[in-house]
Amino acid sequence: MIIREYTDSDKHRLLELLKLNTPEFFSPNEEKDLLYYLDNEADNYFVLVMEDKVVGCGGFNLTEDGKTAKISWDIFDPSYQGKGLGSALTQFRIEKIKENKEIKTLSVRTSQLVYPFYEKFGLQLREVVKDFWDEGFDLYRLDCDIESI
């Protein structure tokens, strides 16, 4: 397993991963949002490689004040889900985030489908907004103090 920084040459594969997870985990309407993110906001974005193939990705962004890190766009090849790779990538990002002593809070906005995954890392549910991402895809916002992880 290798975790490395995202490059533009990964974009096509990440769109494939998104499609492999649509409509089970992502709305079909989210592809344009991912493209925008990759083109404009992927400063701290990483891919996970197994056997010379990108099988997952995820990143984080900072709020304007630099005090909150927001986990973003976790996507994995369904055939590699349930093998601990998502946990490894999340832990990798937490360690990267902890390198910046200005960051006080870890946050994620996800759906009802995967929020329990983030609870395993100590994030706590703070808000639910029905049909936020699309019909049937609710927003679940979780966060925690970075020192508690």
JSON list of C-alpha atoms in Angstrom, two decimals:
[
{"chain": "A", "resi": 1, "resn": "MET", "atom": "CA", "xyz": [0.00, 0.00, 0.00]},
{"chain": "A", "resi": 2, "resn": "ILE", "atom": "CA", "xyz": [1.28, 3.44, -0.96]},
{"chain": "A", "resi": 3, "resn": "ILE", "atom": "CA", "xyz": [-0.35, 6.75, -0.07]},
{"chain": "A", "resi": 4, "resn": "ARG", "atom": "CA", "xyz": [0.84, 9.64, -2.20]},
{"chain": "A", "resi": 5, "resn": "GLU", "atom": "CA", "xyz": [-0.25, 13.11, -3.22]},
{"chain": "A", "resi": 6, "resn": "TYR", "atom": "CA", "xyz": [-2.88, 13.43, -5.93]},
{"chain": "A", "resi": 7, "resn": "THR", "atom": "CA", "xyz": [-1.73, 14.52, -9.38]},
{"chain": "A", "resi": 8, "resn": "ASP", "atom": "CA", "xyz": [-3.79, 15.64, -12.39]},
{"chain": "A", "resi": 9, "resn": "SER", "atom": "CA", "xyz": [-2.97, 12.35, -14.09]},
{"chain": "A", "resi": 10, "resn": "ASP", "atom": "CA", "xyz": [-5.10, 10.61, -11.41]},
{"chain": "A", "resi": 11, "resn": "LYS", "atom": "CA", "xyz": [-8.27, 12.53, -12.32]},
{"chain": "A", "resi": 12, "resn": "HIS", "atom": "CA", "xyz": [-9.67, 10.02, -14.82]},
{"chain": "A", "resi": 13, "resn": "ARG", "atom": "CA", "xyz": [-9.26, 7.15, -12.33]},
{"chain": "A", "resi": 14, "resn": "LEU", "atom": "CA", "xyz": [-10.92, 9.14, -9.55]},
{"chain": "A", "resi": 15, "resn": "LEU", "atom": "CA", "xyz": [-13.92, 9.79, -11.77]},
{"chain": "A", "resi": 16, "resn": "GLU", "atom": "CA", "xyz": [-14.05, 6.03, -12.42]},
{"chain": "A", "resi": 17, "resn": "LEU", "atom": "CA", "xyz": [-14.04, 5.41, -8.66]},
{"chain": "A", "resi": 18, "resn": "LEU", "atom": "CA", "xyz": [-16.88, 7.90, -8.21]},
{"chain": "A", "resi": 19, "resn": "LYS", "atom": "CA", "xyz": [-18.93, 6.16, -10.91]},
{"chain": "A", "resi": 20, "resn": "LEU", "atom": "CA", "xyz": [-18.30, 2.78, -9.28]},
{"chain": "A", "resi": 21, "resn": "ASN", "atom": "CA", "xyz": [-19.88, 4.20, -6.11]},
{"chain": "A", "resi": 22, "resn": "THR", "atom": "CA", "xyz": [-22.83, 5.91, -7.81]},
{"chain": "A", "resi": 23, "resn": "PRO", "atom": "CA", "xyz": [-25.71, 5.76, -6.92]},
{"chain": "A", "resi": 24, "resn": "GLU", "atom": "CA", "xyz": [-25.00, 3.64, -3.83]},
{"chain": "A", "resi": 25, "resn": "PHE", "atom": "CA", "xyz": [-22.84, 6.23, -2.01]},
{"chain": "A", "resi": 26, "resn": "PHE", "atom": "CA", "xyz": [-22.89, 9.32, -4.26]},
{"chain": "A", "resi": 27, "resn": "SER", "atom": "CA", "xyz": [-25.56, 11.13, -6.23]},
{"chain": "A", "resi": 28, "resn": "PRO", "atom": "CA", "xyz": [-25.02, 11.26, -10.01]},
{"chain": "A", "resi": 29, "resn": "ASN", "atom": "CA", "xyz": [-25.10, 15.05, -9.60]},
{"chain": "A", "resi": 30, "resn": "GLU", "atom": "CA", "xyz": [-21.88, 15.05, -7.55]},
{"chain": "A", "resi": 31, "resn": "GLU", "atom": "CA", "xyz": [-19.48, 14.43, -10.46]},
{"chain": "A", "resi": 32, "resn": "LYS", "atom": "CA", "xyz": [-19.31, 18.13, -11.34]},
{"chain": "A", "resi": 33, "resn": "ASP", "atom": "CA", "xyz": [-18.57, 18.94, -7.68]},
{"chain": "A", "resi": 34, "resn": "LEU", "atom": "CA", "xyz": [-15.71, 16.45, -7.62]},
{"chain": "A", "resi": 35, "resn": "LEU", "atom": "CA", "xyz": [-14.28, 17.88, -10.83]},
{"chain": "A", "resi": 36, "resn": "TYR", "atom": "CA", "xyz": [-14.41, 21.40, -9.39]},
{"chain": "A", "resi": 37, "resn": "TYR", "atom": "CA", "xyz": [-12.76, 20.18, -6.19]},
{"chain": "A", "resi": 38, "resn": "LEU", "atom": "CA", "xyz": [-9.94, 18.42, -8.04]},
{"chain": "A", "resi": 39, "resn": "ASP", "atom": "CA", "xyz": [-9.30, 21.46, -10.24]},
{"chain": "A", "resi": 40, "resn": "ASN", "atom": "CA", "xyz": [-9.51, 24.09, -7.50]},
{"chain": "A", "resi": 41, "resn": "GLU", "atom": "CA", "xyz": [-9.32, 22.74, -3.95]},
{"chain": "A", "resi": 42, "resn": "ALA", "atom": "CA", "xyz": [-7.18, 19.59, -3.91]},
{"chain": "A", "resi": 43, "resn": "ASP", "atom": "CA", "xyz": [-4.16, 21.05, -2.10]},
{"chain": "A", "resi": 44, "resn": "ASN", "atom": "CA", "xyz": [-4.14, 18.28, 0.52]},
{"chain": "A", "resi": 45, "resn": "TYR", "atom": "CA", "xyz": [-5.53, 15.41, -1.50]},
{"chain": "A", "resi": 46, "resn": "PHE", "atom": "CA", "xyz": [-4.11, 11.91, -1.59]},
{"chain": "A", "resi": 47, "resn": "VAL", "atom": "CA", "xyz": [-4.53, 8.64, -3.44]},
{"chain": "A", "resi": 48, "resn": "LEU", "atom": "CA", "xyz": [-4.04, 5.14, -2.10]},
{"chain": "A", "resi": 49, "resn": "VAL", "atom": "CA", "xyz": [-2.31, 2.74, -4.48]},
{"chain": "A", "resi": 50, "resn": "MET", "atom": "CA", "xyz": [-2.34, -1.05, -4.35]},
{"chain": "A", "resi": 51, "resn": "GLU", "atom": "CA", "xyz": [-0.64, -3.21, -6.96]},
{"chain": "A", "resi": 52, "resn": "ASP", "atom": "CA", "xyz": [0.17, -0.14, -9.09]},
{"chain": "A", "resi": 53, "resn": "LYS", "atom": "CA", "xyz": [-3.50, 0.87, -9.22]},
{"chain": "A", "resi": 54, "resn": "VAL", "atom": "CA", "xyz": [-5.26, 3.79, -7.52]},
{"chain": "A", "resi": 55, "resn": "VAL", "atom": "CA", "xyz": [-7.97, 2.14, -5.41]},
{"chain": "A", "resi": 56, "resn": "GLY", "atom": "CA", "xyz": [-8.95, 5.03, -3.16]},
{"chain": "A", "resi": 57, "resn": "CYS", "atom": "CA", "xyz": [-8.62, 8.72, -2.48]},
{"chain": "A", "resi": 58, "resn": "GLY", "atom": "CA", "xyz": [-9.36, 11.36, 0.12]},
{"chain": "A", "resi": 59, "resn": "GLY", "atom": "CA", "xyz": [-8.14, 14.69, 1.33]},
{"chain": "A", "resi": 60, "resn": "PHE", "atom": "CA", "xyz": [-8.66, 17.56, 3.69]},
{"chain": "A", "resi": 61, "resn": "ASN", "atom": "CA", "xyz": [-9.07, 21.30, 3.49]},
{"chain": "A", "resi": 62, "resn": "LEU", "atom": "CA", "xyz": [-8.63, 24.06, 6.03]},
{"chain": "A", "resi": 63, "resn": "THR", "atom": "CA", "xyz": [-11.14, 26.72, 6.94]},
{"chain": "A", "resi": 64, "resn": "GLU", "atom": "CA", "xyz": [-10.18, 30.34, 6.26]},
{"chain": "A", "resi": 65, "resn": "ASP", "atom": "CA", "xyz": [-9.04, 30.86, 9.84]},
{"chain": "A", "resi": 66, "resn": "GLY", "atom": "CA", "xyz": [-6.87, 27.71, 9.64]},
{"chain": "A", "resi": 67, "resn": "LYS", "atom": "CA", "xyz": [-8.33, 26.23, 12.82]},
{"chain": "A", "resi": 68, "resn": "THR", "atom": "CA", "xyz": [-10.51, 23.49, 11.33]},
{"chain": "A", "resi": 69, "resn": "ALA", "atom": "CA", "xyz": [-9.50, 20.68, 8.99]},
{"chain": "A", "resi": 70, "resn": "LYS", "atom": "CA", "xyz": [-12.34, 19.26, 6.91]},
{"chain": "A", "resi": 71, "resn": "ILE", "atom": "CA", "xyz": [-12.02, 15.70, 5.62]},
{"chain": "A", "resi": 72, "resn": "SER", "atom": "CA", "xyz": [-13.08, 15.65, 1.97]},
{"chain": "A", "resi": 73, "resn": "TRP", "atom": "CA", "xyz": [-14.02, 13.33, -0.89]},
{"chain": "A", "resi": 74, "resn": "ASP", "atom": "CA", "xyz": [-13.24, 9.85, 0.39]},
{"chain": "A", "resi": 75, "resn": "ILE", "atom": "CA", "xyz": [-13.85, 7.39, -2.44]},
{"chain": "A", "resi": 76, "resn": "PHE", "atom": "CA", "xyz": [-12.76, 3.75, -2.71]},
{"chain": "A", "resi": 77, "resn": "ASP", "atom": "CA", "xyz": [-13.03, 1.04, -5.33]},
{"chain": "A", "resi": 78, "resn": "PRO", "atom": "CA", "xyz": [-15.88, -1.17, -4.02]},
{"chain": "A", "resi": 79, "resn": "SER", "atom": "CA", "xyz": [-13.75, -4.30, -4.45]},
{"chain": "A", "resi": 80, "resn": "TYR", "atom": "CA", "xyz": [-11.24, -2.83, -1.95]},
{"chain": "A", "resi": 81, "resn": "GLN", "atom": "CA", "xyz": [-13.77, -1.62, 0.63]},
{"chain": "A", "resi": 82, "resn": "GLY", "atom": "CA", "xyz": [-13.89, -3.34, 3.99]},
{"chain": "A", "resi": 83, "resn": "LYS", "atom": "CA", "xyz": [-10.15, -4.12, 4.00]},
{"chain": "A", "resi": 84, "resn": "GLY", "atom": "CA", "xyz": [-9.00, -1.34, 6.34]},
{"chain": "A", "resi": 85, "resn": "LEU", "atom": "CA", "xyz": [-7.72, 0.91, 3.55]},
{"chain": "A", "resi": 86, "resn": "GLY", "atom": "CA", "xyz": [-10.17, 3.71, 4.30]},
{"chain": "A", "resi": 87, "resn": "SER", "atom": "CA", "xyz": [-9.09, 3.63, 7.92]},
{"chain": "A", "resi": 88, "resn": "ALA", "atom": "CA", "xyz": [-5.43, 3.72, 6.89]},
{"chain": "A", "resi": 89, "resn": "LEU", "atom": "CA", "xyz": [-6.01, 6.74, 4.62]},
{"chain": "A", "resi": 90, "resn": "THR", "atom": "CA", "xyz": [-8.03, 8.52, 7.31]},
{"chain": "A", "resi": 91, "resn": "GLN", "atom": "CA", "xyz": [-5.35, 7.90, 9.93]},
{"chain": "A", "resi": 92, "resn": "PHE", "atom": "CA", "xyz": [-2.70, 9.14, 7.47]},
{"chain": "A", "resi": 93, "resn": "ARG", "atom": "CA", "xyz": [-4.63, 12.38, 7.04]},
{"chain": "A", "resi": 94, "resn": "ILE", "atom": "CA", "xyz": [-5.17, 12.80, 10.77]},
{"chain": "A", "resi": 95, "resn": "GLU", "atom": "CA", "xyz": [-1.42, 12.57, 11.28]},
{"chain": "A", "resi": 96, "resn": "LYS", "atom": "CA", "xyz": [-0.83, 15.16, 8.53]},
{"chain": "A", "resi": 97, "resn": "ILE", "atom": "CA", "xyz": [-3.43, 17.44, 10.11]},
{"chain": "A", "resi": 98, "resn": "LYS", "atom": "CA", "xyz": [-1.84, 17.10, 13.56]},
{"chain": "A", "resi": 99, "resn": "GLU", "atom": "CA", "xyz": [1.46, 18.41, 12.13]},
{"chain": "A", "resi": 100, "resn": "ASN", "atom": "CA", "xyz": [-0.20, 21.84, 11.97]},
{"chain": "A", "resi": 101, "resn": "LYS", "atom": "CA", "xyz": [-0.52, 23.01, 15.59]},
{"chain": "A", "resi": 102, "resn": "GLU", "atom": "CA", "xyz": [-2.97, 25.78, 14.57]},
{"chain": "A", "resi": 103, "resn": "ILE", "atom": "CA", "xyz": [-5.67, 23.22, 13.75]},
{"chain": "A", "resi": 104, "resn": "LYS", "atom": "CA", "xyz": [-8.02, 22.64, 16.67]},
{"chain": "A", "resi": 105, "resn": "THR", "atom": "CA", "xyz": [-11.01, 20.85, 15.11]},
{"chain": "A", "resi": 106, "resn": "LEU", "atom": "CA", "xyz": [-11.49, 17.94, 12.71]},
{"chain": "A", "resi": 107, "resn": "SER", "atom": "CA", "xyz": [-14.72, 18.00, 10.73]},
{"chain": "A", "resi": 108, "resn": "VAL", "atom": "CA", "xyz": [-16.43, 16.00, 7.99]},
{"chain": "A", "resi": 109, "resn": "ARG", "atom": "CA", "xyz": [-19.60, 16.46, 5.98]},
{"chain": "A", "resi": 110, "resn": "THR", "atom": "CA", "xyz": [-20.84, 13.13, 4.71]},
{"chain": "A", "resi": 111, "resn": "SER", "atom": "CA", "xyz": [-24.08, 11.20, 4.24]},
{"chain": "A", "resi": 112, "resn": "GLN", "atom": "CA", "xyz": [-26.20, 8.89, 6.32]},
{"chain": "A", "resi": 113, "resn": "LEU", "atom": "CA", "xyz": [-24.56, 6.00, 4.49]},
{"chain": "A", "resi": 114, "resn": "VAL", "atom": "CA", "xyz": [-21.05, 6.35, 5.89]},
{"chain": "A", "resi": 115, "resn": "TYR", "atom": "CA", "xyz": [-21.14, 8.63, 8.93]},
{"chain": "A", "resi": 116, "resn": "PRO", "atom": "CA", "xyz": [-20.64, 5.66, 11.34]},
{"chain": "A", "resi": 117, "resn": "PHE", "atom": "CA", "xyz": [-17.19, 5.16, 9.75]},
{"chain": "A", "resi": 118, "resn": "TYR", "atom": "CA", "xyz": [-16.08, 8.58, 10.99]},
{"chain": "A", "resi": 119, "resn": "GLU", "atom": "CA", "xyz": [-17.56, 8.00, 14.45]},
{"chain": "A", "resi": 120, "resn": "LYS", "atom": "CA", "xyz": [-14.94, 5.25, 14.87]},
{"chain": "A", "resi": 121, "resn": "PHE", "atom": "CA", "xyz": [-12.32, 8.02, 14.83]},
{"chain": "A", "resi": 122, "resn": "GLY", "atom": "CA", "xyz": [-14.03, 9.99, 17.57]},
{"chain": "A", "resi": 123, "resn": "LEU", "atom": "CA", "xyz": [-16.00, 12.45, 15.44]},
{"chain": "A", "resi": 124, "resn": "GLN", "atom": "CA", "xyz": [-19.42, 13.24, 16.87]},
{"chain": "A", "resi": 125, "resn": "LEU", "atom": "CA", "xyz": [-22.62, 13.91, 14.95]},
{"chain": "A", "resi": 126, "resn": "ARG", "atom": "CA", "xyz": [-23.56, 17.61, 15.16]},
{"chain": "A", "resi": 127, "resn": "GLU", "atom": "CA", "xyz": [-26.10, 18.20, 12.38]},
{"chain": "A", "resi": 128, "resn": "VAL", "atom": "CA", "xyz": [-28.36, 16.37, 9.91]},
{"chain": "A", "resi": 129, "resn": "VAL", "atom": "CA", "xyz": [-29.91, 18.05, 6.86]},
{"chain": "A", "resi": 130, "resn": "LYS", "atom": "CA", "xyz": [-32.33, 15.91, 4.86]},
{"chain": "A", "resi": 131, "resn": "ASP", "atom": "CA", "xyz": [-31.78, 15.67, 1.08]},
{"chain": "A", "resi": 132, "resn": "PHE", "atom": "CA", "xyz": [-28.80, 18.07, 1.23]},
{"chain": "A", "resi": 133, "resn": "TRP", "atom": "CA", "xyz": [-26.60, 16.40, -1.42]},
{"chain": "A", "resi": 134, "resn": "ASP", "atom": "CA", "xyz": [-29.57, 15.21, -3.48]},
{"chain": "A", "resi": 135, "resn": "GLU", "atom": "CA", "xyz": [-32.88, 13.46, -2.89]},
{"chain": "A", "resi": 136, "resn": "GLY", "atom": "CA", "xyz": [-32.15, 10.56, -0.53]},
{"chain": "A", "resi": 137, "resn": "PHE", "atom": "CA", "xyz": [-28.63, 11.82, 0.29]},
{"chain": "A", "resi": 138, "resn": "ASP", "atom": "CA", "xyz": [-28.71, 13.58, 3.64]},
{"chain": "A", "resi": 139, "resn": "LEU", "atom": "CA", "xyz": [-25.91, 15.71, 5.08]},
{"chain": "A", "resi": 140, "resn": "TYR", "atom": "CA", "xyz": [-24.37, 14.39, 8.29]},
{"chain": "A", "resi": 141, "resn": "ARG", "atom": "CA", "xyz": [-21.89, 16.86, 9.80]},
{"chain": "A", "resi": 142, "resn": "LEU", "atom": "CA", "xyz": [-19.52, 15.50, 12.42]},
{"chain": "A", "resi": 143, "resn": "ASP", "atom": "CA", "xyz": [-16.59, 17.04, 14.24]},
{"chain": "A", "resi": 144, "resn": "CYS", "atom": "CA", "xyz": [-14.29, 16.69, 17.23]},
{"chain": "A", "resi": 145, "resn": "ASP", "atom": "CA", "xyz": [-11.37, 18.36, 18.98]},
{"chain": "A", "resi": 146, "resn": "ILE", "atom": "CA", "xyz": [-8.21, 17.26, 17.16]},
{"chain": "A", "resi": 147, "resn": "GLU", "atom": "CA", "xyz": [-6.50, 16.63, 20.51]},
{"chain": "A", "resi": 148, "resn": "SER", "atom": "CA", "xyz": [-9.12, 13.99, 21.38]},
{"chain": "A", "resi": 149, "resn": "ILE", "atom": "CA", "xyz": [-8.03, 11.72, 18.54]}
]
